[in-house]
Amino acid sequence: MVTQVPSNSAPIRAENLTRRFGDFIAVSGVSLRVEKGEVFGLLGPNGSGKTTIIKMLTGLLPPSGGNAWVDGLDVRTHSEAVRERIGYMSQRFSLYDDLTVAENMQFYGRIYGLPAERLRKRIEAIVALNGLEPYLGRLAGKLSGGWKQRLALSCAMLHEPKIMFLDEPTAGIDPVARRQLWDLIFDLSGQGITFFVTTHYMDEAERCSHVAYIYYSKLIADGTPEALKALPDVNPPGTRRVEITAPEVTRALRMVREMDFIRSATIFGQSIHALVDDRFDVDDLKAQLAQSGIIVSEIRPLQPSLEDVFVALTYKHKAELEAVNA
Amino acid sequence: MRNPFGEMFRGFGAVFYKEALHIRRDQMALFFTLIIPLLQMVLLGFGIDTNVRQVRTIVLDENNHVESRELIDRLRNSDTFRVIAYAHTDRELNDAIISGRAKVAVKIPWDYSDQLLKHDTAQVLVLIDGSDSSVAGQTINVATAIGLDESLQRVLGGRQALPVEMRPQLLFNPDSRSPNFFLPGLTAVLLLNVTTFLTAFAIVREKEKGTLEQLFVTPVKPLGLMFGKILPYLGIGFGELCLILLLMVTAFRVPIHGNTVLLLVLSLPYLFVSLSIGLLVSSRANSQSEAMQLSFLTFLPSIFFSGYIFPRDTMPLPFYIISYFVPASYYINITRGIILRGAGIMHLWRDGLVLLGMGTGLILLAAKRFQKKVIAT
């Protein structure tokens, strides 16, 4: 019925995907490829185009340009077949508050046309996985945010999709629930399910096996967290990152920023993360701070975080844009 | 694997099941949905009486003879006038009308009996408050008729029989009872009210919650969604119709002259139309308050252009043309036809067919709009 592109193709693939709303370009020339079993994290500030990308990939919104394939199917021409193969959890908790947990699951199961017996087995299996058992008879509206989100995820995967799209699944839930949801996501990805997740939490991005960063409609980073951290743009030649631990960090930061071998510096908890060039001298820094009565307790080398990566790439992207405009 | 027809309605069963659960869970809302139209019906049914009776009348009798008192008695004996006071001056007479104490003022001049005796024309002044047109119209008719009758009696000497006698016979509603006239039309308006709101809210609620977006990522088809949504409410609308008819027959003693089963069957296409209007409203509205306003917008033509209050035949041409596009026009023809005139299927099949066509058109339009619009938001 539906012809599939050879199986070597990735579960999710986009080439030059573009979406315009009138004059406004929401997504501009985005290409990406997500492999089977990956947990792909799409990051970006609000309004950068994350949700629009998900809507195009799930067939909710036709692209204005470019192509995308989900499970080998062109989302433009086979949006219906795509919908049957994917699970989608939208930004808001899309549950029926006045229906019980069990009724919500039954409804979504029926929508996908699962036969009664298979639906019963699926609900059993999912409940065993996510621990919703004690709440089956409870109204969905009476669940806490974390449980609601787990129920929403369960509803989205009743029909055993191999590809899941989660749009900001952890927005507004508590840290414990957030961790539990991610544990569940990794459990499932271990079973070969591919996840496409949007978020703006950096710590969630760090967990993903593959991340991309979208900034004002353009994809400006794409790769494993390790690969991104090793990018030359993030680590300009002749520079390295250090963590400086000292009391009175805010006063120390002001002084550190004045030093000529410091490229950039920012506070992280009780310490300063700084990008320094090869003129950097530990003793010089300690001496300068000591003059103001700040005794440095520790200086150690530091790996860039994903935040560092995105900050560095955003600056670079901005500079390029300004160069083009000028 | 699936037949193409079933495919068009995919998801219907699931949506129907869910909607039935929503209704069952919110029994309070269901109760109010059913009870409020009945209350409206009681208020309007007892409150509206278009028959003009017992109009407050003030009389100035300058003549004060047997002849003038006879005329006053005739006025009083007609059900139309109720003499509330006797004036002594013209001024009093005028004041009573201007202040609104009396709607009609009758002045019998001092030479009334003399003129009659001389076989001259005796004039009687009848002042009528024209601010209420239906009262004015009827009082003019009755006053003129009384005058004419009085004249004939005098000309003919009261013995001879009248050469021509018109004997009008009011069919179907012999007592001119207002409920008989109003309630069949009111049924159409109330049903529209209930069903349009119900369906419009049922979908707009899902828009507000974001569940509609979720539904559109599932393989559910617009027609499956639409029919799954409206069928439970078709049931409620039908139940409401039965309650309305029951109340009409018992409390208001309006008998159904025609076939009740036919009335129920021909109500189905009308319910279908109003449910489809609800769907169309919900495809446009993004919040419940918007849905409410849009629904009201659809009620106005049904109230004013359907013949419910103002007869269609006397409408100015543009409105008369509009009335052909108002579903309630056809349904009121059906309800009045069956309830009052005892009409059968051979008289009303066209109305039923038009309604069915309208409903189908509207639901297809709604499905199309959902396919296009909602997805793109």
Coordinates of N, CA and C in Angstrom, one line a residue, chain B residues 146-232:
Chain B
I146 N -68.4 47.3 16.2 CA -69.5 47.7 17.1 C -70.3 48.8 16.5
G147 N -69.6 49.8 15.9 CA -70.3 51.0 15.3 C -71.2 50.5 14.2
L148 N -70.6 49.7 13.3 CA -71.3 49.2 12.1 C -72.5 48.4 12.5
D149 N -72.4 47.5 13.5 CA -73.4 46.7 14.0 C -74.6 47.6 14.5
E150 N -74.2 48.6 15.3 CA -75.1 49.5 15.9 C -75.9 50.2 14.8
S151 N -75.2 50.6 13.8 CA -75.8 51.4 12.7 C -76.8 50.5 12.0
L152 N -76.4 49.2 11.7 CA -77.3 48.3 10.9 C -78.5 48.0 11.7
Q153 N -78.4 47.8 13.0 CA -79.5 47.6 13.9 C -80.5 48.7 13.7
R154 N -79.9 49.9 13.7 CA -80.8 51.1 13.7 C -81.5 51.2 12.3
V155 N -80.7 51.0 11.3 CA -81.2 51.2 9.9 C -82.3 50.1 9.6
L156 N -82.0 48.9 10.1 CA -83.0 47.8 9.8 C -84.1 47.7 10.8
G157 N -84.0 48.6 11.8 CA -85.1 48.6 12.8 C -85.0 47.4 13.8
G158 N -84.0 46.6 13.6 CA -83.7 45.5 14.6 C -84.6 44.3 14.4
R159 N -85.4 44.3 13.3 CA -86.3 43.1 13.1 C -85.8 42.3 12.0
Q160 N -85.6 43.0 10.9 CA -85.2 42.2 9.6 C -83.9 41.5 9.8
A161 N -83.8 40.4 9.2 CA -82.5 39.6 9.2 C -81.5 40.3 8.3
L162 N -80.2 40.2 8.5 CA -79.2 40.8 7.7 C -79.2 40.0 6.3
P163 N -79.0 40.8 5.2 CA -79.0 40.1 3.9 C -77.7 39.2 3.8
V164 N -76.6 39.7 4.2 CA -75.4 38.9 4.1 C -74.8 38.7 5.5
E165 N -74.4 37.5 5.7 CA -73.7 37.3 7.0 C -72.5 36.4 6.8
M166 N -71.3 37.0 7.1 CA -70.1 36.3 7.0 C -70.0 35.4 8.2
R167 N -69.6 34.2 8.0 CA -69.4 33.3 9.2 C -68.0 32.8 9.2
P168 N -67.0 33.6 9.7 CA -65.6 33.0 9.7 C -65.5 31.9 10.6
Q169 N -64.7 30.9 10.2 CA -64.4 29.8 11.1 C -62.9 29.7 11.2
L170 N -62.4 29.8 12.4 CA -60.9 29.7 12.7 C -60.6 28.2 12.8
L171 N -59.8 27.7 11.8 CA -59.4 26.3 11.8 C -58.2 26.1 12.7
F172 N -58.1 24.9 13.2 CA -56.8 24.4 13.9 C -56.6 25.0 15.3
N173 N -57.0 26.3 15.4 CA -56.8 26.9 16.7 C -58.0 27.7 17.0
P174 N -59.1 27.0 17.2 CA -60.4 27.7 17.2 C -60.5 28.8 18.3
D175 N -59.9 28.6 19.4 CA -60.0 29.6 20.5 C -58.9 30.6 20.4
S176 N -58.1 30.6 19.3 CA -57.0 31.5 19.2 C -56.1 31.6 20.4
R177 N -55.8 30.4 20.9 CA -54.9 30.3 22.1 C -53.5 30.6 21.7
S178 N -52.8 31.5 22.4 CA -51.4 31.8 22.0 C -50.5 30.6 22.2
P179 N -50.6 29.8 23.2 CA -49.6 28.7 23.3 C -49.7 27.8 22.1
N180 N -50.8 27.6 21.6 CA -50.9 26.7 20.4 C -50.1 27.3 19.2
F181 N -50.1 28.6 19.2 CA -49.4 29.2 18.1 C -47.9 29.3 18.4
F182 N -47.6 29.7 19.6 CA -46.2 29.9 19.9 C -45.3 28.7 20.2
L183 N -45.9 27.8 20.9 CA -45.1 26.6 21.4 C -44.5 25.8 20.3
P184 N -45.2 25.5 19.2 CA -44.5 24.7 18.2 C -43.3 25.5 17.6
G185 N -43.4 26.8 17.5 CA -42.3 27.6 17.0 C -41.2 27.6 18.1
L186 N -41.6 27.8 19.3 CA -40.6 27.9 20.4 C -39.8 26.6 20.5
T187 N -40.4 25.5 20.2 CA -39.7 24.2 20.2 C -38.5 24.2 19.3
A188 N -38.7 24.8 18.1 CA -37.6 24.9 17.2 C -36.5 25.8 17.7
V189 N -36.8 26.9 18.3 CA -35.8 27.8 18.9 C -35.1 27.2 20.0
L190 N -35.8 26.5 20.9 CA -35.2 25.9 22.1 C -34.2 24.8 21.7
L191 N -34.7 24.0 20.8 CA -33.8 22.8 20.3 C -32.5 23.3 19.7
L192 N -32.7 24.4 18.9 CA -31.5 25.0 18.3 C -30.5 25.4 19.4
N193 N -31.1 26.1 20.3 CA -30.3 26.6 21.5 C -29.5 25.5 22.1
V194 N -30.2 24.5 22.5 CA -29.5 23.4 23.3 C -28.4 22.7 22.4
T195 N -28.8 22.3 21.2 CA -27.9 21.5 20.5 C -26.7 22.2 20.0
T196 N -26.9 23.5 19.5 CA -25.8 24.2 19.0 C -24.8 24.5 20.1
F197 N -25.2 24.9 21.2 CA -24.3 25.2 22.3 C -23.5 23.9 22.7
L198 N -24.3 22.8 22.8 CA -23.7 21.6 23.3 C -22.5 21.2 22.4
T199 N -22.7 21.1 21.1 CA -21.7 20.6 20.2 C -20.6 21.7 20.1
A200 N -20.9 23.0 20.0 CA -19.9 24.0 19.9 C -18.9 23.9 21.1
F201 N -19.5 23.7 22.3 CA -18.7 23.7 23.5 C -17.9 22.4 23.5
A202 N -18.5 21.3 23.1 CA -17.8 20.0 23.1 C -16.5 20.0 22.4
I203 N -16.4 20.8 21.3 CA -15.2 20.8 20.5 C -14.3 21.9 21.0
V204 N -14.9 23.1 21.3 CA -14.0 24.2 21.7 C -13.3 23.9 23.0
R205 N -14.0 23.1 23.9 CA -13.3 22.7 25.1 C -12.0 22.0 24.8
E206 N -12.1 21.1 23.8 CA -10.9 20.3 23.5 C -9.8 21.2 22.8
K207 N -10.3 22.3 22.2 CA -9.3 23.2 21.6 C -8.6 23.9 22.8
E208 N -9.4 24.3 23.7 CA -8.8 25.1 24.9 C -7.8 24.2 25.6
K209 N -8.2 22.9 25.8 CA -7.3 22.0 26.5 C -6.1 21.5 25.8
G210 N -6.1 21.6 24.4 CA -5.0 21.1 23.6 C -5.2 19.7 23.2
T211 N -6.3 19.1 23.6 CA -6.5 17.7 23.3 C -6.9 17.5 21.8
L212 N -7.4 18.6 21.2 CA -7.8 18.5 19.8 C -6.6 18.3 19.0
E213 N -5.5 19.0 19.3 CA -4.3 18.9 18.6 C -3.7 17.5 18.7
Q214 N -3.9 16.9 19.9 CA -3.4 15.6 20.1 C -4.2 14.6 19.2
L215 N -5.6 14.9 19.1 CA -6.4 14.0 18.3 C -6.0 14.0 16.9
F216 N -5.5 15.2 16.4 CA -5.2 15.3 15.0 C -3.9 14.6 14.6
V217 N -3.1 14.2 15.6 CA -1.9 13.4 15.3 C -2.3 12.0 15.3
T218 N -3.5 11.6 15.7 CA -3.9 10.2 15.6 C -4.6 10.0 14.3
P219 N -4.8 8.7 13.9 CA -5.4 8.5 12.6 C -6.9 8.8 12.5
V220 N -7.4 9.5 13.5 CA -8.9 9.8 13.5 C -9.2 10.7 12.3
K221 N -10.3 10.4 11.6 CA -10.7 11.2 10.4 C -11.7 12.3 10.8
P222 N -11.6 13.4 10.1 CA -12.5 14.5 10.5 C -14.0 14.1 10.6
L223 N -14.5 13.3 9.7 CA -15.9 12.8 9.7 C -16.1 11.9 10.9
G224 N -15.1 11.1 11.2 CA -15.3 10.2 12.4 C -15.4 11.0 13.6
L225 N -14.5 12.1 13.7 CA -14.5 13.0 14.8 C -15.9 13.7 14.9
M226 N -16.3 14.2 13.8 CA -17.6 15.0 13.8 C -18.8 14.2 14.2
F227 N -18.9 13.0 13.6 CA -20.1 12.2 13.9 C -20.0 11.6 15.4
G228 N -18.8 11.3 15.8 CA -18.6 10.8 17.1 C -19.0 11.9 18.1
K229 N -18.7 13.1 17.8 CA -19.0 14.2 18.6 C -20.5 14.5 18.7
I230 N -21.2 14.5 17.5 CA -22.6 15.0 17.5 C -23.6 13.9 17.9
L231 N -23.3 12.6 17.6 CA -24.3 11.6 17.9 C -24.8 11.6 19.3
P232 N -23.9 11.6 20.3 CA -24.4 11.6 21.7 C -25.3 12.8 22.0

